[in-house]
JSON list of C-alpha atoms in Angstrom, two decimals:
[
{"chain": "A", "resi": 46, "resn": "GLN", "atom": "CA", "xyz": [93.63, 78.31, 113.76]},
{"chain": "A", "resi": 47, "resn": "LYS", "atom": "CA", "xyz": [95.59, 78.33, 110.64]},
{"chain": "A", "resi": 48, "resn": "GLU", "atom": "CA", "xyz": [97.19, 81.33, 109.62]},
{"chain": "A", "resi": 49, "resn": "VAL", "atom": "CA", "xyz": [95.53, 81.45, 106.07]},
{"chain": "A", "resi": 50, "resn": "GLU", "atom": "CA", "xyz": [92.19, 79.64, 105.68]},
{"chain": "A", "resi": 51, "resn": "GLN", "atom": "CA", "xyz": [90.38, 78.40, 102.61]},
{"chain": "A", "resi": 52, "resn": "ASN", "atom": "CA", "xyz": [87.93, 75.98, 101.79]},
{"chain": "A", "resi": 53, "resn": "SER", "atom": "CA", "xyz": [89.47, 72.79, 100.09]},
{"chain": "A", "resi": 54, "resn": "GLY", "atom": "CA", "xyz": [86.18, 72.49, 98.08]},
{"chain": "A", "resi": 55, "resn": "PRO", "atom": "CA", "xyz": [85.57, 71.24, 95.36]},
{"chain": "A", "resi": 56, "resn": "LEU", "atom": "CA", "xyz": [83.74, 74.11, 94.21]},
{"chain": "A", "resi": 57, "resn": "SER", "atom": "CA", "xyz": [81.63, 73.13, 91.12]},
{"chain": "A", "resi": 58, "resn": "VAL", "atom": "CA", "xyz": [80.06, 75.83, 89.12]},
{"chain": "A", "resi": 59, "resn": "PRO", "atom": "CA", "xyz": [78.56, 75.78, 85.57]},
{"chain": "A", "resi": 60, "resn": "GLU", "atom": "CA", "xyz": [80.30, 77.19, 82.64]},
{"chain": "A", "resi": 61, "resn": "GLY", "atom": "CA", "xyz": [79.20, 80.87, 82.20]},
{"chain": "A", "resi": 62, "resn": "ALA", "atom": "CA", "xyz": [78.90, 81.33, 85.91]},
{"chain": "A", "resi": 63, "resn": "ILE", "atom": "CA", "xyz": [80.48, 83.37, 88.50]},
{"chain": "A", "resi": 64, "resn": "ALA", "atom": "CA", "xyz": [82.87, 81.34, 90.90]},
{"chain": "A", "resi": 65, "resn": "SER", "atom": "CA", "xyz": [83.71, 82.90, 94.24]},
{"chain": "A", "resi": 66, "resn": "LEU", "atom": "CA", "xyz": [86.63, 81.80, 96.26]},
{"chain": "A", "resi": 67, "resn": "ASN", "atom": "CA", "xyz": [87.28, 82.86, 99.56]},
{"chain": "A", "resi": 68, "resn": "CYS", "atom": "CA", "xyz": [90.24, 83.05, 102.05]},
{"chain": "A", "resi": 69, "resn": "THR", "atom": "CA", "xyz": [90.45, 84.32, 105.46]},
{"chain": "A", "resi": 70, "resn": "TYR", "atom": "CA", "xyz": [93.88, 85.19, 107.41]},
{"chain": "A", "resi": 71, "resn": "SER", "atom": "CA", "xyz": [94.85, 85.49, 111.20]},
{"chain": "A", "resi": 72, "resn": "ASP", "atom": "CA", "xyz": [97.97, 88.37, 111.00]},
{"chain": "A", "resi": 73, "resn": "ARG", "atom": "CA", "xyz": [96.28, 91.76, 111.23]},
{"chain": "A", "resi": 74, "resn": "GLY", "atom": "CA", "xyz": [99.43, 93.02, 110.14]},
{"chain": "A", "resi": 75, "resn": "SER", "atom": "CA", "xyz": [99.35, 91.42, 106.84]},
{"chain": "A", "resi": 76, "resn": "GLN", "atom": "CA", "xyz": [100.01, 93.96, 104.07]},
{"chain": "A", "resi": 77, "resn": "SER", "atom": "CA", "xyz": [99.61, 92.09, 100.64]},
{"chain": "A", "resi": 78, "resn": "PHE", "atom": "CA", "xyz": [97.60, 89.41, 99.36]},
{"chain": "A", "resi": 79, "resn": "PHE", "atom": "CA", "xyz": [97.89, 87.18, 96.41]},
{"chain": "A", "resi": 80, "resn": "TRP", "atom": "CA", "xyz": [95.84, 84.54, 94.44]},
{"chain": "A", "resi": 81, "resn": "TYR", "atom": "CA", "xyz": [97.84, 81.79, 92.56]},
{"chain": "A", "resi": 82, "resn": "ARG", "atom": "CA", "xyz": [96.38, 79.25, 90.18]},
{"chain": "A", "resi": 83, "resn": "GLN", "atom": "CA", "xyz": [97.66, 75.66, 90.16]},
{"chain": "A", "resi": 84, "resn": "TYR", "atom": "CA", "xyz": [96.85, 73.29, 87.52]},
{"chain": "A", "resi": 85, "resn": "SER", "atom": "CA", "xyz": [97.34, 69.51, 88.43]},
{"chain": "A", "resi": 86, "resn": "GLY", "atom": "CA", "xyz": [101.18, 68.56, 88.49]},
{"chain": "A", "resi": 87, "resn": "LYS", "atom": "CA", "xyz": [102.14, 72.31, 87.72]},
{"chain": "A", "resi": 88, "resn": "SER", "atom": "CA", "xyz": [103.59, 75.43, 89.56]},
{"chain": "A", "resi": 89, "resn": "PRO", "atom": "CA", "xyz": [101.75, 77.89, 91.12]},
{"chain": "A", "resi": 90, "resn": "GLU", "atom": "CA", "xyz": [101.00, 80.87, 88.63]},
{"chain": "A", "resi": 91, "resn": "LEU", "atom": "CA", "xyz": [100.19, 84.31, 89.82]},
{"chain": "A", "resi": 92, "resn": "ILE", "atom": "CA", "xyz": [96.52, 85.32, 88.79]},
{"chain": "A", "resi": 93, "resn": "MET", "atom": "CA", "xyz": [96.13, 88.93, 91.05]},
{"chain": "A", "resi": 94, "resn": "PHE", "atom": "CA", "xyz": [97.52, 90.61, 93.98]},
{"chain": "A", "resi": 95, "resn": "ILE", "atom": "CA", "xyz": [96.13, 93.33, 95.93]},
{"chain": "A", "resi": 96, "resn": "TYR", "atom": "CA", "xyz": [97.11, 95.52, 98.84]},
{"chain": "A", "resi": 97, "resn": "SER", "atom": "CA", "xyz": [94.17, 98.09, 99.52]},
{"chain": "A", "resi": 98, "resn": "ASN", "atom": "CA", "xyz": [90.78, 97.46, 100.53]},
{"chain": "A", "resi": 99, "resn": "GLY", "atom": "CA", "xyz": [88.34, 97.33, 98.11]},
{"chain": "A", "resi": 100, "resn": "ASP", "atom": "CA", "xyz": [88.08, 95.66, 94.56]},
{"chain": "A", "resi": 101, "resn": "LYS", "atom": "CA", "xyz": [90.62, 95.04, 92.08]},
{"chain": "A", "resi": 102, "resn": "GLU", "atom": "CA", "xyz": [89.50, 93.91, 88.65]},
{"chain": "A", "resi": 103, "resn": "ASP", "atom": "CA", "xyz": [91.68, 92.45, 85.91]},
{"chain": "A", "resi": 104, "resn": "GLY", "atom": "CA", "xyz": [89.71, 90.76, 82.88]},
{"chain": "A", "resi": 105, "resn": "ARG", "atom": "CA", "xyz": [87.47, 88.06, 84.04]},
{"chain": "A", "resi": 106, "resn": "PHE", "atom": "CA", "xyz": [88.90, 88.19, 87.71]},
{"chain": "A", "resi": 107, "resn": "THR", "atom": "CA", "xyz": [88.34, 90.36, 90.63]},
{"chain": "A", "resi": 108, "resn": "ALA", "atom": "CA", "xyz": [90.06, 90.40, 93.89]},
{"chain": "A", "resi": 109, "resn": "GLN", "atom": "CA", "xyz": [88.21, 91.94, 96.84]},
{"chain": "A", "resi": 110, "resn": "LEU", "atom": "CA", "xyz": [90.03, 92.92, 100.28]},
{"chain": "A", "resi": 111, "resn": "ASN", "atom": "CA", "xyz": [88.43, 93.50, 103.49]},
{"chain": "A", "resi": 112, "resn": "LYS", "atom": "CA", "xyz": [91.28, 93.94, 106.14]},
{"chain": "A", "resi": 113, "resn": "ALA", "atom": "CA", "xyz": [88.76, 94.88, 109.06]},
{"chain": "A", "resi": 114, "resn": "SER", "atom": "CA", "xyz": [87.15, 91.31, 108.49]},
{"chain": "A", "resi": 115, "resn": "GLN", "atom": "CA", "xyz": [90.47, 89.79, 107.54]},
{"chain": "A", "resi": 116, "resn": "TYR", "atom": "CA", "xyz": [89.14, 88.50, 104.41]},
{"chain": "A", "resi": 117, "resn": "VAL", "atom": "CA", "xyz": [90.18, 88.22, 100.76]},
{"chain": "A", "resi": 118, "resn": "SER", "atom": "CA", "xyz": [88.20, 86.76, 97.68]},
{"chain": "A", "resi": 119, "resn": "LEU", "atom": "CA", "xyz": [88.57, 86.05, 94.33]},
{"chain": "A", "resi": 120, "resn": "LEU", "atom": "CA", "xyz": [85.57, 86.07, 91.75]},
{"chain": "A", "resi": 121, "resn": "ILE", "atom": "CA", "xyz": [86.08, 84.51, 88.37]},
{"chain": "A", "resi": 122, "resn": "ARG", "atom": "CA", "xyz": [83.16, 85.74, 85.96]},
{"chain": "A", "resi": 123, "resn": "ASP", "atom": "CA", "xyz": [82.13, 83.91, 83.08]},
{"chain": "A", "resi": 124, "resn": "SER", "atom": "CA", "xyz": [84.01, 80.58, 84.21]},
{"chain": "A", "resi": 125, "resn": "GLN", "atom": "CA", "xyz": [85.31, 78.47, 81.76]},
{"chain": "A", "resi": 126, "resn": "PRO", "atom": "CA", "xyz": [86.18, 74.78, 81.86]},
{"chain": "A", "resi": 127, "resn": "SER", "atom": "CA", "xyz": [89.76, 76.02, 81.63]},
{"chain": "A", "resi": 128, "resn": "ASP", "atom": "CA", "xyz": [89.59, 77.66, 84.65]},
{"chain": "A", "resi": 129, "resn": "SER", "atom": "CA", "xyz": [89.30, 74.31, 86.40]},
{"chain": "A", "resi": 130, "resn": "ALA", "atom": "CA", "xyz": [92.29, 74.36, 88.91]},
{"chain": "A", "resi": 131, "resn": "THR", "atom": "CA", "xyz": [93.43, 74.68, 92.38]},
{"chain": "A", "resi": 132, "resn": "TYR", "atom": "CA", "xyz": [93.40, 78.46, 93.51]},
{"chain": "A", "resi": 133, "resn": "LEU", "atom": "CA", "xyz": [95.80, 79.44, 96.40]},
{"chain": "A", "resi": 134, "resn": "CYS", "atom": "CA", "xyz": [95.49, 82.40, 98.73]},
{"chain": "A", "resi": 135, "resn": "ALA", "atom": "CA", "xyz": [98.78, 83.83, 99.84]},
{"chain": "A", "resi": 136, "resn": "VAL", "atom": "CA", "xyz": [99.22, 86.43, 102.37]},
{"chain": "A", "resi": 137, "resn": "ARG", "atom": "CA", "xyz": [102.37, 88.34, 103.39]},
{"chain": "A", "resi": 138, "resn": "GLY", "atom": "CA", "xyz": [102.46, 89.44, 107.12]},
{"chain": "A", "resi": 139, "resn": "GLY", "atom": "CA", "xyz": [104.84, 91.46, 108.94]},
{"chain": "A", "resi": 140, "resn": "THR", "atom": "CA", "xyz": [107.52, 88.75, 108.86]},
{"chain": "A", "resi": 141, "resn": "ASP", "atom": "CA", "xyz": [107.82, 89.36, 105.17]},
{"chain": "A", "resi": 142, "resn": "LYS", "atom": "CA", "xyz": [107.05, 85.90, 104.73]},
{"chain": "A", "resi": 143, "resn": "LEU", "atom": "CA", "xyz": [104.48, 84.46, 102.08]},
{"chain": "A", "resi": 144, "resn": "ILE", "atom": "CA", "xyz": [102.01, 82.19, 103.77]},
{"chain": "A", "resi": 145, "resn": "PHE", "atom": "CA", "xyz": [99.52, 79.87, 101.78]},
{"chain": "A", "resi": 146, "resn": "GLY", "atom": "CA", "xyz": [96.22, 78.55, 102.08]},
{"chain": "A", "resi": 147, "resn": "THR", "atom": "CA", "xyz": [95.77, 74.88, 101.36]},
{"chain": "A", "resi": 148, "resn": "GLY", "atom": "CA", "xyz": [93.86, 76.06, 98.25]},
{"chain": "A", "resi": 149, "resn": "THR", "atom": "CA", "xyz": [90.39, 75.75, 96.82]},
{"chain": "A", "resi": 150, "resn": "ARG", "atom": "CA", "xyz": [89.70, 73.27, 93.94]},
{"chain": "A", "resi": 151, "resn": "LEU", "atom": "CA", "xyz": [87.60, 74.55, 91.43]},
{"chain": "A", "resi": 152, "resn": "GLN", "atom": "CA", "xyz": [85.69, 72.73, 88.94]},
{"chain": "A", "resi": 153, "resn": "VAL", "atom": "CA", "xyz": [83.66, 74.31, 86.00]},
{"chain": "A", "resi": 154, "resn": "PHE", "atom": "CA", "xyz": [81.57, 71.80, 84.07]},
{"chain": "A", "resi": 155, "resn": "PRO", "atom": "CA", "xyz": [80.08, 72.42, 80.52]},
{"chain": "B", "resi": 231, "resn": "GLU", "atom": "CA", "xyz": [112.54, 85.81, 79.21]},
{"chain": "B", "resi": 232, "resn": "ALA", "atom": "CA", "xyz": [113.34, 82.41, 80.91]},
{"chain": "B", "resi": 233, "resn": "GLY", "atom": "CA", "xyz": [111.19, 81.64, 84.01]},
{"chain": "B", "resi": 234, "resn": "VAL", "atom": "CA", "xyz": [112.51, 79.93, 87.04]},
{"chain": "B", "resi": 235, "resn": "VAL", "atom": "CA", "xyz": [114.14, 76.73, 85.95]},
{"chain": "B", "resi": 236, "resn": "GLN", "atom": "CA", "xyz": [114.26, 73.65, 88.11]},
{"chain": "B", "resi": 237, "resn": "SER", "atom": "CA", "xyz": [115.76, 70.12, 87.76]},
{"chain": "B", "resi": 238, "resn": "PRO", "atom": "CA", "xyz": [115.28, 67.20, 87.73]},
{"chain": "B", "resi": 239, "resn": "ARG", "atom": "CA", "xyz": [111.40, 67.11, 87.28]},
{"chain": "B", "resi": 240, "resn": "TYR", "atom": "CA", "xyz": [111.22, 63.74, 88.82]},
{"chain": "B", "resi": 241, "resn": "LYS", "atom": "CA", "xyz": [113.38, 61.97, 91.10]},
{"chain": "B", "resi": 242, "resn": "ILE", "atom": "CA", "xyz": [112.83, 58.37, 92.77]},
{"chain": "B", "resi": 243, "resn": "ILE", "atom": "CA", "xyz": [115.16, 57.37, 95.41]},
{"chain": "B", "resi": 244, "resn": "GLU", "atom": "CA", "xyz": [115.25, 54.58, 98.20]},
{"chain": "B", "resi": 245, "resn": "LYS", "atom": "CA", "xyz": [115.04, 56.01, 101.66]},
{"chain": "B", "resi": 246, "resn": "LYS", "atom": "CA", "xyz": [118.38, 56.65, 103.32]},
{"chain": "B", "resi": 247, "resn": "GLN", "atom": "CA", "xyz": [119.79, 57.89, 100.09]},
{"chain": "B", "resi": 248, "resn": "PRO", "atom": "CA", "xyz": [120.85, 61.51, 98.99]},
{"chain": "B", "resi": 249, "resn": "VAL", "atom": "CA", "xyz": [119.17, 63.79, 96.78]},
{"chain": "B", "resi": 250, "resn": "ALA", "atom": "CA", "xyz": [119.79, 67.10, 95.34]},
{"chain": "B", "resi": 251, "resn": "PHE", "atom": "CA", "xyz": [117.55, 69.61, 93.51]},
{"chain": "B", "resi": 252, "resn": "TRP", "atom": "CA", "xyz": [119.04, 72.45, 91.26]},
{"chain": "B", "resi": 253, "resn": "CYS", "atom": "CA", "xyz": [117.29, 75.77, 90.65]},
{"chain": "B", "resi": 254, "resn": "ASN", "atom": "CA", "xyz": [118.15, 78.85, 88.26]},
{"chain": "B", "resi": 255, "resn": "PRO", "atom": "CA", "xyz": [115.83, 81.77, 88.83]},
{"chain": "B", "resi": 256, "resn": "ILE", "atom": "CA", "xyz": [114.89, 84.53, 86.57]},
{"chain": "B", "resi": 257, "resn": "SER", "atom": "CA", "xyz": [117.60, 86.58, 85.62]},
{"chain": "B", "resi": 258, "resn": "GLY", "atom": "CA", "xyz": [117.97, 89.71, 87.98]},
{"chain": "B", "resi": 259, "resn": "HIS", "atom": "CA", "xyz": [115.89, 88.27, 90.61]},
{"chain": "B", "resi": 260, "resn": "ASN", "atom": "CA", "xyz": [118.23, 88.54, 93.88]},
{"chain": "B", "resi": 261, "resn": "THR", "atom": "CA", "xyz": [115.58, 86.57, 96.15]},
{"chain": "B", "resi": 262, "resn": "LEU", "atom": "CA", "xyz": [115.36, 82.93, 95.89]},
{"chain": "B", "resi": 263, "resn": "TYR", "atom": "CA", "xyz": [112.91, 80.80, 97.97]},
{"chain": "B", "resi": 264, "resn": "TRP", "atom": "CA", "xyz": [112.61, 77.01, 98.39]},
{"chain": "B", "resi": 265, "resn": "TYR", "atom": "CA", "xyz": [109.22, 75.49, 99.18]},
{"chain": "B", "resi": 266, "resn": "LEU", "atom": "CA", "xyz": [108.07, 72.14, 100.25]},
{"chain": "B", "resi": 267, "resn": "GLN", "atom": "CA", "xyz": [104.42, 71.51, 98.97]},
{"chain": "B", "resi": 268, "resn": "ASN", "atom": "CA", "xyz": [102.57, 68.38, 99.97]},
{"chain": "B", "resi": 269, "resn": "LEU", "atom": "CA", "xyz": [99.63, 66.75, 98.21]},
{"chain": "B", "resi": 270, "resn": "GLY", "atom": "CA", "xyz": [96.54, 68.77, 98.94]},
{"chain": "B", "resi": 271, "resn": "GLN", "atom": "CA", "xyz": [98.58, 71.36, 100.69]},
{"chain": "B", "resi": 272, "resn": "GLY", "atom": "CA", "xyz": [99.78, 74.96, 99.82]},
{"chain": "B", "resi": 273, "resn": "PRO", "atom": "CA", "xyz": [103.53, 75.42, 99.45]},
{"chain": "B", "resi": 274, "resn": "GLU", "atom": "CA", "xyz": [105.54, 76.02, 102.56]},
{"chain": "B", "resi": 275, "resn": "LEU", "atom": "CA", "xyz": [108.75, 78.02, 102.73]},
{"chain": "B", "resi": 276, "resn": "LEU", "atom": "CA", "xyz": [111.72, 75.85, 103.46]},
{"chain": "B", "resi": 277, "resn": "ILE", "atom": "CA", "xyz": [114.62, 78.83, 103.16]},
{"chain": "B", "resi": 278, "resn": "ARG", "atom": "CA", "xyz": [114.79, 82.28, 101.46]},
{"chain": "B", "resi": 279, "resn": "TYR", "atom": "CA", "xyz": [118.23, 83.75, 100.05]},
{"chain": "B", "resi": 280, "resn": "GLU", "atom": "CA", "xyz": [118.68, 87.39, 99.52]},
{"chain": "B", "resi": 281, "resn": "ASN", "atom": "CA", "xyz": [121.76, 87.19, 97.03]},
{"chain": "B", "resi": 282, "resn": "GLU", "atom": "CA", "xyz": [124.13, 84.54, 98.82]},
{"chain": "B", "resi": 283, "resn": "GLU", "atom": "CA", "xyz": [122.71, 85.01, 102.09]},
{"chain": "B", "resi": 284, "resn": "ALA", "atom": "CA", "xyz": [119.96, 82.87, 103.80]},
{"chain": "B", "resi": 285, "resn": "VAL", "atom": "CA", "xyz": [117.91, 85.35, 105.35]},
{"chain": "B", "resi": 286, "resn": "ASP", "atom": "CA", "xyz": [115.22, 82.80, 106.68]},
{"chain": "B", "resi": 287, "resn": "ASP", "atom": "CA", "xyz": [115.93, 79.24, 107.23]},
{"chain": "B", "resi": 288, "resn": "SER", "atom": "CA", "xyz": [113.66, 78.89, 110.30]},
{"chain": "B", "resi": 289, "resn": "GLN", "atom": "CA", "xyz": [111.61, 75.94, 108.53]},
{"chain": "B", "resi": 290, "resn": "LEU", "atom": "CA", "xyz": [114.73, 74.15, 107.25]},
{"chain": "B", "resi": 291, "resn": "PRO", "atom": "CA", "xyz": [115.11, 70.77, 109.06]},
{"chain": "B", "resi": 292, "resn": "LYS", "atom": "CA", "xyz": [118.99, 71.29, 109.29]},
{"chain": "B", "resi": 293, "resn": "ASP", "atom": "CA", "xyz": [119.62, 67.73, 110.64]},
{"chain": "B", "resi": 294, "resn": "ARG", "atom": "CA", "xyz": [119.15, 66.61, 107.26]},
{"chain": "B", "resi": 295, "resn": "PHE", "atom": "CA", "xyz": [118.30, 69.31, 104.63]},
{"chain": "B", "resi": 296, "resn": "SER", "atom": "CA", "xyz": [120.80, 71.75, 103.48]},
{"chain": "B", "resi": 297, "resn": "ALA", "atom": "CA", "xyz": [120.88, 74.68, 100.86]},
{"chain": "B", "resi": 298, "resn": "GLU", "atom": "CA", "xyz": [123.43, 76.84, 99.09]},
{"chain": "B", "resi": 299, "resn": "ARG", "atom": "CA", "xyz": [123.14, 79.57, 96.70]},
{"chain": "B", "resi": 300, "resn": "LEU", "atom": "CA", "xyz": [126.95, 80.10, 95.55]},
{"chain": "B", "resi": 301, "resn": "LYS", "atom": "CA", "xyz": [127.57, 83.29, 93.80]},
{"chain": "B", "resi": 302, "resn": "GLY", "atom": "CA", "xyz": [123.87, 84.46, 94.19]},
{"chain": "B", "resi": 303, "resn": "VAL", "atom": "CA", "xyz": [122.24, 83.04, 91.30]},
{"chain": "B", "resi": 304, "resn": "ASP", "atom": "CA", "xyz": [121.79, 79.28, 91.14]},
{"chain": "B", "resi": 305, "resn": "SER", "atom": "CA", "xyz": [120.89, 77.19, 94.16]},
{"chain": "B", "resi": 306, "resn": "THR", "atom": "CA", "xyz": [121.22, 73.72, 95.17]},
{"chain": "B", "resi": 307, "resn": "LEU", "atom": "CA", "xyz": [118.97, 71.76, 97.87]},
{"chain": "B", "resi": 308, "resn": "LYS", "atom": "CA", "xyz": [120.02, 68.79, 99.27]},
{"chain": "B", "resi": 309, "resn": "ILE", "atom": "CA", "xyz": [118.40, 65.86, 101.49]},
{"chain": "B", "resi": 310, "resn": "GLN", "atom": "CA", "xyz": [120.78, 63.64, 103.18]},
{"chain": "B", "resi": 311, "resn": "PRO", "atom": "CA", "xyz": [119.64, 60.82, 104.34]},
{"chain": "B", "resi": 312, "resn": "ALA", "atom": "CA", "xyz": [116.08, 60.94, 102.63]},
{"chain": "B", "resi": 313, "resn": "GLU", "atom": "CA", "xyz": [113.18, 59.62, 104.47]},
{"chain": "B", "resi": 314, "resn": "LEU", "atom": "CA", "xyz": [109.78, 58.18, 103.48]},
{"chain": "B", "resi": 315, "resn": "GLY", "atom": "CA", "xyz": [108.12, 61.37, 104.67]},
{"chain": "B", "resi": 316, "resn": "ASP", "atom": "CA", "xyz": [110.35, 63.66, 102.41]},
{"chain": "B", "resi": 317, "resn": "SER", "atom": "CA", "xyz": [108.19, 62.55, 99.41]},
{"chain": "B", "resi": 318, "resn": "ALA", "atom": "CA", "xyz": [106.55, 65.84, 98.02]},
{"chain": "B", "resi": 319, "resn": "VAL", "atom": "CA", "xyz": [107.30, 68.28, 95.46]},
{"chain": "B", "resi": 320, "resn": "TYR", "atom": "CA", "xyz": [109.82, 70.90, 96.05]},
{"chain": "B", "resi": 321, "resn": "LEU", "atom": "CA", "xyz": [109.40, 74.21, 94.44]},
{"chain": "B", "resi": 322, "resn": "CYS", "atom": "CA", "xyz": [111.95, 77.18, 93.80]},
{"chain": "B", "resi": 323, "resn": "ALA", "atom": "CA", "xyz": [110.72, 80.57, 93.41]},
{"chain": "B", "resi": 324, "resn": "SER", "atom": "CA", "xyz": [112.37, 83.98, 92.74]},
{"chain": "B", "resi": 325, "resn": "SER", "atom": "CA", "xyz": [111.45, 87.54, 93.01]},
{"chain": "B", "resi": 326, "resn": "LEU", "atom": "CA", "xyz": [113.30, 90.88, 92.73]},
{"chain": "B", "resi": 327, "resn": "ALA", "atom": "CA", "xyz": [114.25, 92.35, 96.29]},
{"chain": "B", "resi": 328, "resn": "GLY", "atom": "CA", "xyz": [113.42, 95.73, 97.75]},
{"chain": "B", "resi": 329, "resn": "GLN", "atom": "CA", "xyz": [109.87, 96.06, 96.42]},
{"chain": "B", "resi": 330, "resn": "GLY", "atom": "CA", "xyz": [108.26, 95.61, 99.89]},
{"chain": "B", "resi": 331, "resn": "ALA", "atom": "CA", "xyz": [104.47, 94.77, 99.69]},
{"chain": "B", "resi": 332, "resn": "GLN", "atom": "CA", "xyz": [104.99, 94.54, 95.62]},
{"chain": "B", "resi": 333, "resn": "ASN", "atom": "CA", "xyz": [107.38, 91.69, 95.79]},
{"chain": "B", "resi": 334, "resn": "ILE", "atom": "CA", "xyz": [105.96, 88.99, 93.41]},
{"chain": "B", "resi": 335, "resn": "GLN", "atom": "CA", "xyz": [107.14, 85.42, 93.60]},
{"chain": "B", "resi": 336, "resn": "TYR", "atom": "CA", "xyz": [107.52, 83.70, 90.29]},
{"chain": "B", "resi": 337, "resn": "PHE", "atom": "CA", "xyz": [107.62, 79.78, 90.63]},
{"chain": "B", "resi": 338, "resn": "GLY", "atom": "CA", "xyz": [109.52, 77.11, 88.99]},
{"chain": "B", "resi": 339, "resn": "ALA", "atom": "CA", "xyz": [107.87, 73.89, 87.67]},
{"chain": "B", "resi": 340, "resn": "GLY", "atom": "CA", "xyz": [109.01, 71.87, 90.86]},
{"chain": "B", "resi": 341, "resn": "THR", "atom": "CA", "xyz": [110.90, 68.40, 91.27]},
{"chain": "B", "resi": 342, "resn": "ARG", "atom": "CA", "xyz": [108.42, 65.79, 92.24]},
{"chain": "B", "resi": 343, "resn": "LEU", "atom": "CA", "xyz": [110.43, 63.57, 94.92]},
{"chain": "B", "resi": 344, "resn": "SER", "atom": "CA", "xyz": [109.32, 60.21, 95.74]},
{"chain": "B", "resi": 345, "resn": "VAL", "atom": "CA", "xyz": [111.06, 58.41, 98.35]},
{"chain": "B", "resi": 346, "resn": "LEU", "atom": "CA", "xyz": [110.56, 54.57, 98.25]}
]
């Protein structure tokens, strides 16, 4: 079992729709969770981070964390073609190391 | 404020040749990371520095990879000799130390290495 798992996609959504990206992790001691966006050929860029159970909203982005289910998600409302990228879930566990998933490729079509 | 700066952006070498990558972290960031990212994969940590000290190098293939961070600022990652399987993107990241769970890593643009 991988430490951080994501569906590789592609996830295709129409412009204006809600994109839902999901991530599960195996280390129950994980304390902090991050979503990075990576455009093709570019470096990862931090979108959101979350530490507590529940929802955290920032503009069109909402991160959701459920530690009991070891599940973290990212919702993108009013998706735009410019949101088309790979979204990397990263988890910091007890070793303080940041573990990345393989990423989910999102495609937003007009 | 300048971000994490890496050079070169691209490097093409023949196998068995040496190669070096350079990273300048965000000013004031005392933690520096080198990651390897293969196509279609997430970044994987190679080494982490706290100031000049390598505090986690467990994933660094020490037979051919080496890194240094003299004076606790810039860092260099070296591969000697390079193998075909080393073709990947090498990312540098930095963060402020001592923030615990709020430690956020910022990435440079990366160096794309092609070994022929």
